[in-house]
PDB file of C-alpha atoms in Angstrom:
ATOM      1  CA  GLY A   1       5.983 -10.764 -26.342  1.00  0.00           C
ATOM      2  CA  ALA A   2       6.657  -7.670 -28.380  1.00  0.00           C
ATOM      3  CA  VAL A   3      10.212  -6.447 -28.776  1.00  0.00           C
ATOM      4  CA  VAL A   4      11.556  -2.965 -28.214  1.00  0.00           C
ATOM      5  CA  SER A   5      15.118  -2.359 -29.276  1.00  0.00           C
ATOM      6  CA  GLN A   6      17.140   0.486 -27.824  1.00  0.00           C
ATOM      7  CA  HIS A   7      20.454   1.633 -29.236  1.00  0.00           C
ATOM      8  CA  PRO A   8      23.177   2.151 -28.185  1.00  0.00           C
ATOM      9  CA  SER A   9      23.308   0.097 -25.005  1.00  0.00           C
ATOM     10  CA  TRP A  10      26.076   2.310 -23.686  1.00  0.00           C
ATOM     11  CA  VAL A  11      27.807   5.484 -24.770  1.00  0.00           C
ATOM     12  CA  ILE A  12      30.588   7.681 -23.450  1.00  0.00           C
ATOM     13  CA  CYS A  13      30.746  11.245 -24.670  1.00  0.00           C
ATOM     14  CA  LYS A  14      32.621  14.416 -23.925  1.00  0.00           C
ATOM     15  CA  SER A  15      31.023  17.246 -22.025  1.00  0.00           C
ATOM     16  CA  GLY A  16      29.325  19.688 -24.382  1.00  0.00           C
ATOM     17  CA  THR A  17      28.548  17.197 -27.126  1.00  0.00           C
ATOM     18  CA  SER A  18      25.158  15.736 -28.046  1.00  0.00           C
ATOM     19  CA  VAL A  19      24.088  12.116 -27.923  1.00  0.00           C
ATOM     20  CA  LYS A  20      21.180  10.460 -29.711  1.00  0.00           C
ATOM     21  CA  ILE A  21      19.454   7.357 -28.372  1.00  0.00           C
ATOM     22  CA  GLU A  22      17.095   5.358 -30.569  1.00  0.00           C
ATOM     23  CA  CYS A  23      14.091   3.317 -29.508  1.00  0.00           C
ATOM     24  CA  ARG A  24      12.432   1.011 -32.012  1.00  0.00           C
ATOM     25  CA  SER A  25       9.409  -1.233 -31.754  1.00  0.00           C
ATOM     26  CA  LEU A  26      10.395  -4.197 -33.904  1.00  0.00           C
ATOM     27  CA  ASP A  27       7.179  -6.148 -34.376  1.00  0.00           C
ATOM     28  CA  PHE A  28       4.383  -3.754 -33.537  1.00  0.00           C
ATOM     29  CA  GLN A  29       3.351  -0.167 -34.094  1.00  0.00           C
ATOM     30  CA  ALA A  30       3.558   2.249 -31.208  1.00  0.00           C
ATOM     31  CA  THR A  31       1.757   5.579 -31.330  1.00  0.00           C
ATOM     32  CA  THR A  32       3.228   6.391 -27.958  1.00  0.00           C
ATOM     33  CA  MET A  33       6.644   5.752 -26.507  1.00  0.00           C
ATOM     34  CA  PHE A  34       7.937   6.743 -23.108  1.00  0.00           C
ATOM     35  CA  TRP A  35      11.360   7.848 -21.999  1.00  0.00           C
ATOM     36  CA  TYR A  36      12.573   7.201 -18.473  1.00  0.00           C
ATOM     37  CA  ARG A  37      15.673   8.051 -16.559  1.00  0.00           C
ATOM     38  CA  GLN A  38      16.986   5.877 -13.795  1.00  0.00           C
ATOM     39  CA  PHE A  39      19.603   6.881 -11.244  1.00  0.00           C
ATOM     40  CA  PRO A  40      21.656   4.214  -9.458  1.00  0.00           C
ATOM     41  CA  LYS A  41      19.538   2.176  -7.077  1.00  0.00           C
ATOM     42  CA  GLN A  42      16.503   4.322  -7.750  1.00  0.00           C
ATOM     43  CA  SER A  43      13.230   3.959  -9.531  1.00  0.00           C
ATOM     44  CA  LEU A  44      12.363   5.031 -13.032  1.00  0.00           C
ATOM     45  CA  MET A  45      11.528   8.672 -13.526  1.00  0.00           C
ATOM     46  CA  LEU A  46       9.247   9.389 -16.451  1.00  0.00           C
ATOM     47  CA  MET A  47      10.850  12.140 -18.497  1.00  0.00           C
ATOM     48  CA  ALA A  48       8.472  12.500 -21.388  1.00  0.00           C
ATOM     49  CA  THR A  49       5.812  10.887 -23.480  1.00  0.00           C
ATOM     50  CA  SER A  50       6.615  10.728 -27.165  1.00  0.00           C
ATOM     51  CA  ASN A  51       3.658  10.883 -29.549  1.00  0.00           C
ATOM     52  CA  GLU A  52       4.009   9.945 -33.197  1.00  0.00           C
ATOM     53  CA  GLY A  53       3.609  12.957 -35.427  1.00  0.00           C
ATOM     54  CA  SER A  54       3.274  15.512 -32.657  1.00  0.00           C
ATOM     55  CA  LYS A  55       5.265  17.173 -29.924  1.00  0.00           C
ATOM     56  CA  ALA A  56       6.385  15.236 -26.913  1.00  0.00           C
ATOM     57  CA  THR A  57       4.811  15.839 -23.538  1.00  0.00           C
ATOM     58  CA  TYR A  58       7.423  16.516 -20.894  1.00  0.00           C
ATOM     59  CA  GLU A  59       7.117  15.885 -17.190  1.00  0.00           C
ATOM     60  CA  GLN A  60       7.516  18.773 -14.825  1.00  0.00           C
ATOM     61  CA  GLY A  61      11.136  19.657 -14.256  1.00  0.00           C
ATOM     62  CA  VAL A  62      12.467  18.058 -17.440  1.00  0.00           C
ATOM     63  CA  GLU A  63      14.124  20.526 -19.805  1.00  0.00           C
ATOM     64  CA  LYS A  64      12.593  20.077 -23.244  1.00  0.00           C
ATOM     65  CA  ASP A  65      15.398  21.997 -24.934  1.00  0.00           C
ATOM     66  CA  LYS A  66      17.979  19.718 -23.403  1.00  0.00           C
ATOM     67  CA  PHE A  67      16.220  16.417 -23.978  1.00  0.00           C
ATOM     68  CA  LEU A  68      14.922  16.553 -27.525  1.00  0.00           C
ATOM     69  CA  ILE A  69      12.429  13.879 -28.468  1.00  0.00           C
ATOM     70  CA  ASN A  70      11.375  13.015 -31.983  1.00  0.00           C
ATOM     71  CA  HIS A  71       8.798  10.368 -32.840  1.00  0.00           C
ATOM     72  CA  ALA A  72       9.018  10.336 -36.600  1.00  0.00           C
ATOM     73  CA  SER A  73       7.237   7.065 -37.267  1.00  0.00           C
ATOM     74  CA  LEU A  74       5.124   4.441 -35.557  1.00  0.00           C
ATOM     75  CA  THR A  75       8.200   2.356 -34.857  1.00  0.00           C
ATOM     76  CA  LEU A  76      10.905   4.868 -33.962  1.00  0.00           C
ATOM     77  CA  SER A  77      11.427   7.473 -31.268  1.00  0.00           C
ATOM     78  CA  THR A  78      14.705   9.219 -30.543  1.00  0.00           C
ATOM     79  CA  LEU A  79      15.989  11.027 -27.490  1.00  0.00           C
ATOM     80  CA  THR A  80      18.819  13.498 -28.019  1.00  0.00           C
ATOM     81  CA  VAL A  81      20.695  14.771 -24.993  1.00  0.00           C
ATOM     82  CA  THR A  82      22.037  18.124 -26.128  1.00  0.00           C
ATOM     83  CA  SER A  83      25.161  19.768 -24.724  1.00  0.00           C
ATOM     84  CA  ALA A  84      25.616  16.899 -22.322  1.00  0.00           C
ATOM     85  CA  HIS A  85      27.211  17.444 -18.930  1.00  0.00           C
ATOM     86  CA  PRO A  86      28.424  14.965 -16.312  1.00  0.00           C
ATOM     87  CA  GLU A  87      25.186  15.361 -14.345  1.00  0.00           C
ATOM     88  CA  ASP A  88      23.343  13.938 -17.357  1.00  0.00           C
ATOM     89  CA  SER A  89      25.134  10.637 -16.862  1.00  0.00           C
ATOM     90  CA  SER A  90      22.453   8.094 -16.157  1.00  0.00           C
ATOM     91  CA  PHE A  91      20.607   5.022 -17.395  1.00  0.00           C
ATOM     92  CA  TYR A  92      17.932   5.928 -19.956  1.00  0.00           C
ATOM     93  CA  ILE A  93      15.153   3.497 -20.782  1.00  0.00           C
ATOM     94  CA  CYS A  94      12.416   3.689 -23.383  1.00  0.00           C
ATOM     95  CA  SER A  95       9.169   1.788 -23.509  1.00  0.00           C
ATOM     96  CA  ALA A  96       6.302   1.414 -25.923  1.00  0.00           C
ATOM     97  CA  ARG A  97       2.756   0.133 -26.038  1.00  0.00           C
ATOM     98  CA  ALA A  98       1.024  -1.473 -28.955  1.00  0.00           C
ATOM     99  CA  LEU A  99      -1.379   0.707 -30.902  1.00  0.00           C
ATOM    100  CA  GLY A 100      -4.664   1.399 -29.133  1.00  0.00           C
ATOM    101  CA  GLN A 101      -3.928  -0.628 -26.032  1.00  0.00           C
ATOM    102  CA  GLY A 102      -3.681   1.889 -23.245  1.00  0.00           C
ATOM    103  CA  GLY A 103      -4.311  -0.554 -20.448  1.00  0.00           C
ATOM    104  CA  THR A 104      -1.925  -3.321 -21.381  1.00  0.00           C
ATOM    105  CA  GLU A 105       1.692  -3.770 -20.505  1.00  0.00           C
ATOM    106  CA  ALA A 106       4.503  -1.682 -21.855  1.00  0.00           C
ATOM    107  CA  PHE A 107       7.520  -3.275 -23.462  1.00  0.00           C
ATOM    108  CA  PHE A 108      10.907  -1.936 -22.546  1.00  0.00           C
ATOM    109  CA  GLY A 109      14.150  -1.432 -24.343  1.00  0.00           C
ATOM    110  CA  GLN A 110      17.302  -2.760 -22.764  1.00  0.00           C
ATOM    111  CA  GLY A 111      18.386   0.694 -21.656  1.00  0.00           C
ATOM    112  CA  THR A 112      21.260   3.008 -22.532  1.00  0.00           C
ATOM    113  CA  ARG A 113      24.005   3.798 -20.065  1.00  0.00           C
ATOM    114  CA  LEU A 114      25.209   7.337 -20.776  1.00  0.00           C
ATOM    115  CA  THR A 115      28.475   8.515 -19.274  1.00  0.00           C
ATOM    116  CA  VAL A 116      29.529  12.108 -19.857  1.00  0.00           C
ATOM    117  CA  VAL A 117      33.183  12.822 -19.163  1.00  0.00           C
TER     118      VAL A 117
ATOM    119  CA  GLY B   1      -3.581  11.231  -9.927  1.00  0.00           C
ATOM    120  CA  ASN B   2      -2.439   7.666 -10.338  1.00  0.00           C
ATOM    121  CA  SER B   3       0.320   6.420  -8.090  1.00  0.00           C
ATOM    122  CA  VAL B   4       1.925   3.287  -6.742  1.00  0.00           C
ATOM    123  CA  THR B   5       3.404   2.784  -3.293  1.00  0.00           C
ATOM    124  CA  GLN B   6       5.813  -0.059  -2.942  1.00  0.00           C
ATOM    125  CA  MET B   7       7.511  -1.672   0.010  1.00  0.00           C
ATOM    126  CA  GLU B   8      10.930  -0.193   0.590  1.00  0.00           C
ATOM    127  CA  GLY B   9      13.958  -2.356   0.303  1.00  0.00           C
ATOM    128  CA  PRO B  10      16.435  -3.707   0.201  1.00  0.00           C
ATOM    129  CA  VAL B  11      15.205  -7.182   1.017  1.00  0.00           C
ATOM    130  CA  THR B  12      17.704  -9.929   1.767  1.00  0.00           C
ATOM    131  CA  LEU B  13      16.550 -13.515   2.023  1.00  0.00           C
ATOM    132  CA  SER B  14      18.084 -16.934   2.184  1.00  0.00           C
ATOM    133  CA  GLU B  15      17.458 -19.372  -0.617  1.00  0.00           C
ATOM    134  CA  GLU B  16      14.080 -21.163  -0.348  1.00  0.00           C
ATOM    135  CA  ALA B  17      12.624 -18.454   1.900  1.00  0.00           C
ATOM    136  CA  PHE B  18       9.163 -17.030   1.333  1.00  0.00           C
ATOM    137  CA  LEU B  19       8.968 -13.651  -0.373  1.00  0.00           C
ATOM    138  CA  THR B  20       6.377 -10.908  -0.091  1.00  0.00           C
ATOM    139  CA  ILE B  21       6.781  -7.465  -1.593  1.00  0.00           C
ATOM    140  CA  ASN B  22       3.873  -5.161  -0.807  1.00  0.00           C
ATOM    141  CA  CYS B  23       2.324  -2.844  -3.374  1.00  0.00           C
ATOM    142  CA  THR B  24      -0.686  -0.563  -3.040  1.00  0.00           C
ATOM    143  CA  TYR B  25      -2.079   1.833  -5.583  1.00  0.00           C
ATOM    144  CA  THR B  26      -4.237   4.894  -6.088  1.00  0.00           C
ATOM    145  CA  ALA B  27      -5.982   5.292  -9.402  1.00  0.00           C
ATOM    146  CA  THR B  28      -8.948   6.809 -11.152  1.00  0.00           C
ATOM    147  CA  GLY B  29     -10.786   4.437 -13.411  1.00  0.00           C
ATOM    148  CA  TYR B  30      -9.982   0.738 -13.538  1.00  0.00           C
ATOM    149  CA  PRO B  31      -6.245   0.155 -13.649  1.00  0.00           C
ATOM    150  CA  SER B  32      -4.290  -2.768 -14.929  1.00  0.00           C
ATOM    151  CA  LEU B  33      -1.539  -3.819 -12.537  1.00  0.00           C
ATOM    152  CA  PHE B  34       1.904  -5.166 -13.291  1.00  0.00           C
ATOM    153  CA  TRP B  35       5.070  -6.433 -11.741  1.00  0.00           C
ATOM    154  CA  TYR B  36       8.276  -5.859 -13.654  1.00  0.00           C
ATOM    155  CA  VAL B  37      11.731  -7.230 -12.868  1.00  0.00           C
ATOM    156  CA  GLN B  38      15.051  -5.577 -13.660  1.00  0.00           C
ATOM    157  CA  TYR B  39      18.260  -7.563 -13.606  1.00  0.00           C
ATOM    158  CA  PRO B  40      21.554  -5.675 -13.241  1.00  0.00           C
ATOM    159  CA  GLY B  41      22.402  -3.511 -16.234  1.00  0.00           C
ATOM    160  CA  GLU B  42      19.262  -4.417 -18.110  1.00  0.00           C
ATOM    161  CA  GLY B  43      15.889  -2.925 -18.958  1.00  0.00           C
ATOM    162  CA  LEU B  44      12.632  -4.036 -17.417  1.00  0.00           C
ATOM    163  CA  GLN B  45      10.907  -7.306 -18.151  1.00  0.00           C
ATOM    164  CA  LEU B  46       7.271  -7.983 -17.478  1.00  0.00           C
ATOM    165  CA  LEU B  47       6.963 -10.584 -14.730  1.00  0.00           C
ATOM    166  CA  LEU B  48       3.186 -10.809 -14.403  1.00  0.00           C
ATOM    167  CA  LYS B  49       0.042  -8.770 -14.732  1.00  0.00           C
ATOM    168  CA  ALA B  50      -3.640  -8.593 -13.784  1.00  0.00           C
ATOM    169  CA  THR B  51      -6.204  -6.547 -15.626  1.00  0.00           C
ATOM    170  CA  LYS B  52      -9.257  -6.706 -13.372  1.00  0.00           C
ATOM    171  CA  ALA B  53     -10.262  -7.212  -9.768  1.00  0.00           C
ATOM    172  CA  ASP B  54      -9.633 -10.677  -8.278  1.00  0.00           C
ATOM    173  CA  ASP B  55      -7.403 -11.689 -11.187  1.00  0.00           C
ATOM    174  CA  LYS B  56      -4.236 -13.517 -10.196  1.00  0.00           C
ATOM    175  CA  GLY B  57      -1.128 -13.047 -12.262  1.00  0.00           C
ATOM    176  CA  SER B  58       1.542 -15.716 -12.073  1.00  0.00           C
ATOM    177  CA  ASN B  59       4.869 -16.513 -13.681  1.00  0.00           C
ATOM    178  CA  LYS B  60       8.059 -18.354 -12.700  1.00  0.00           C
ATOM    179  CA  GLY B  61       6.623 -19.200  -9.290  1.00  0.00           C
ATOM    180  CA  PHE B  62       5.691 -15.585  -8.548  1.00  0.00           C
ATOM    181  CA  GLU B  63       2.070 -14.636  -7.904  1.00  0.00           C
ATOM    182  CA  ALA B  64       0.099 -11.468  -7.272  1.00  0.00           C
ATOM    183  CA  THR B  65      -3.648 -11.014  -6.807  1.00  0.00           C
ATOM    184  CA  TYR B  66      -5.492  -7.833  -7.793  1.00  0.00           C
ATOM    185  CA  ARG B  67      -7.358  -6.785  -4.638  1.00  0.00           C
ATOM    186  CA  LYS B  68      -9.696  -3.907  -5.337  1.00  0.00           C
ATOM    187  CA  GLU B  69     -11.035  -3.736  -1.770  1.00  0.00           C
ATOM    188  CA  THR B  70      -7.556  -3.093  -0.387  1.00  0.00           C
ATOM    189  CA  THR B  71      -6.138  -1.493  -3.563  1.00  0.00           C
ATOM    190  CA  SER B  72      -3.221  -3.885  -3.401  1.00  0.00           C
ATOM    191  CA  PHE B  73      -1.178  -6.124  -5.658  1.00  0.00           C
ATOM    192  CA  HIS B  74       1.369  -7.820  -3.414  1.00  0.00           C
ATOM    193  CA  LEU B  75       4.024 -10.012  -5.014  1.00  0.00           C
ATOM    194  CA  GLU B  76       4.693 -13.423  -3.469  1.00  0.00           C
ATOM    195  CA  LYS B  77       6.901 -16.421  -4.090  1.00  0.00           C
ATOM    196  CA  GLY B  78       6.973 -19.500  -1.942  1.00  0.00           C
ATOM    197  CA  SER B  79      10.648 -20.394  -2.360  1.00  0.00           C
ATOM    198  CA  VAL B  80      13.124 -17.884  -3.759  1.00  0.00           C
ATOM    199  CA  GLN B  81      16.313 -18.751  -5.591  1.00  0.00           C
ATOM    200  CA  VAL B  82      19.605 -16.921  -5.948  1.00  0.00           C
ATOM    201  CA  SER B  83      18.664 -16.200  -9.562  1.00  0.00           C
ATOM    202  CA  ASP B  84      15.664 -14.170  -8.348  1.00  0.00           C
ATOM    203  CA  SER B  85      18.007 -11.451  -7.106  1.00  0.00           C
ATOM    204  CA  ALA B  86      16.910  -8.313  -8.953  1.00  0.00           C
ATOM    205  CA  VAL B  87      14.911  -5.126  -8.548  1.00  0.00           C
ATOM    206  CA  TYR B  88      11.132  -5.531  -8.665  1.00  0.00           C
ATOM    207  CA  PHE B  89       8.782  -2.742  -9.733  1.00  0.00           C
ATOM    208  CA  CYS B  90       5.058  -2.563  -9.213  1.00  0.00           C
ATOM    209  CA  ALA B  91       3.237  -0.525 -11.855  1.00  0.00           C
ATOM    210  CA  LEU B  92      -0.192   0.480 -13.043  1.00  0.00           C
ATOM    211  CA  SER B  93      -1.821   1.872 -16.127  1.00  0.00           C
ATOM    212  CA  THR B  94      -5.366   2.849 -17.016  1.00  0.00           C
ATOM    213  CA  ASP B  95      -7.184   2.839 -20.303  1.00  0.00           C
ATOM    214  CA  ASN B  96      -7.736   6.571 -20.198  1.00  0.00           C
ATOM    215  CA  ASN B  97      -4.181   7.378 -19.253  1.00  0.00           C
ATOM    216  CA  ASN B  98      -1.569   6.246 -21.663  1.00  0.00           C
ATOM    217  CA  ASP B  99       1.445   6.279 -19.401  1.00  0.00           C
ATOM    218  CA  MET B 100       2.494   3.806 -16.765  1.00  0.00           C
ATOM    219  CA  ARG B 101       3.263   4.687 -13.158  1.00  0.00           C
ATOM    220  CA  PHE B 102       5.904   2.821 -11.215  1.00  0.00           C
ATOM    221  CA  GLY B 103       6.605   2.197  -7.587  1.00  0.00           C
ATOM    222  CA  ALA B 104      10.025   3.017  -6.201  1.00  0.00           C
ATOM    223  CA  GLY B 105      11.355  -0.480  -6.800  1.00  0.00           C
ATOM    224  CA  THR B 106      12.440  -3.103  -4.272  1.00  0.00           C
ATOM    225  CA  ARG B 107      15.874  -4.629  -4.481  1.00  0.00           C
ATOM    226  CA  LEU B 108      15.874  -8.315  -3.603  1.00  0.00           C
ATOM    227  CA  THR B 109      19.056 -10.199  -2.776  1.00  0.00           C
ATOM    228  CA  VAL B 110      18.855 -13.940  -2.262  1.00  0.00           C
ATOM    229  CA  LYS B 111      21.809 -15.585  -0.555  1.00  0.00           C
ATOM    230  CA  PRO B 112      22.704 -19.246  -0.958  1.00  0.00           C
TER     231      PRO B 112
END
């Protein structure tokens, strides 16, 4: 199947700093990528939908100024957690679908464990 | 809107036991249905899928049948192994809705 690469797999940062997480589709083009957050022993919470060349669509309750999403090309989306605080510590996962295939499966990155100290 | 309701866990079974994890859905249009598996510290991997009514998805001994009449997509395996211990997510997507909706996840622990 298609491969989605997420980087870094884990990061520790100081409170108040910003962290960027990259999500790349390695062997297909993705007009849309999705960013999820997962708390321990809980399900995935969709944070936002990242659209290539346009603004991201954020789910209700997600602060767009805190979680900046950029989808600069058909193979790369980035999530930047700005002014991170300990409550932002979580597991972040991205996913992508192949171009024009809304009903088929999504491919997931391996996730990024963010710890804010 | 689209949603998925999944059997709550955790589920603990002995090796070689039969597994069922229930999943029902609500959707407009004609959804595709999926089961994903997440091993500790990893992202999600597609386990199986079904794209239309009465389709059966299968992989690694797991099966699920797309039942439109009961809006269900229950996951089954006849004989689980310790290596099947993971969290299982039921999910759906529709052609006119680009995102994917997930159930709450069911944690399965298989004991030797």
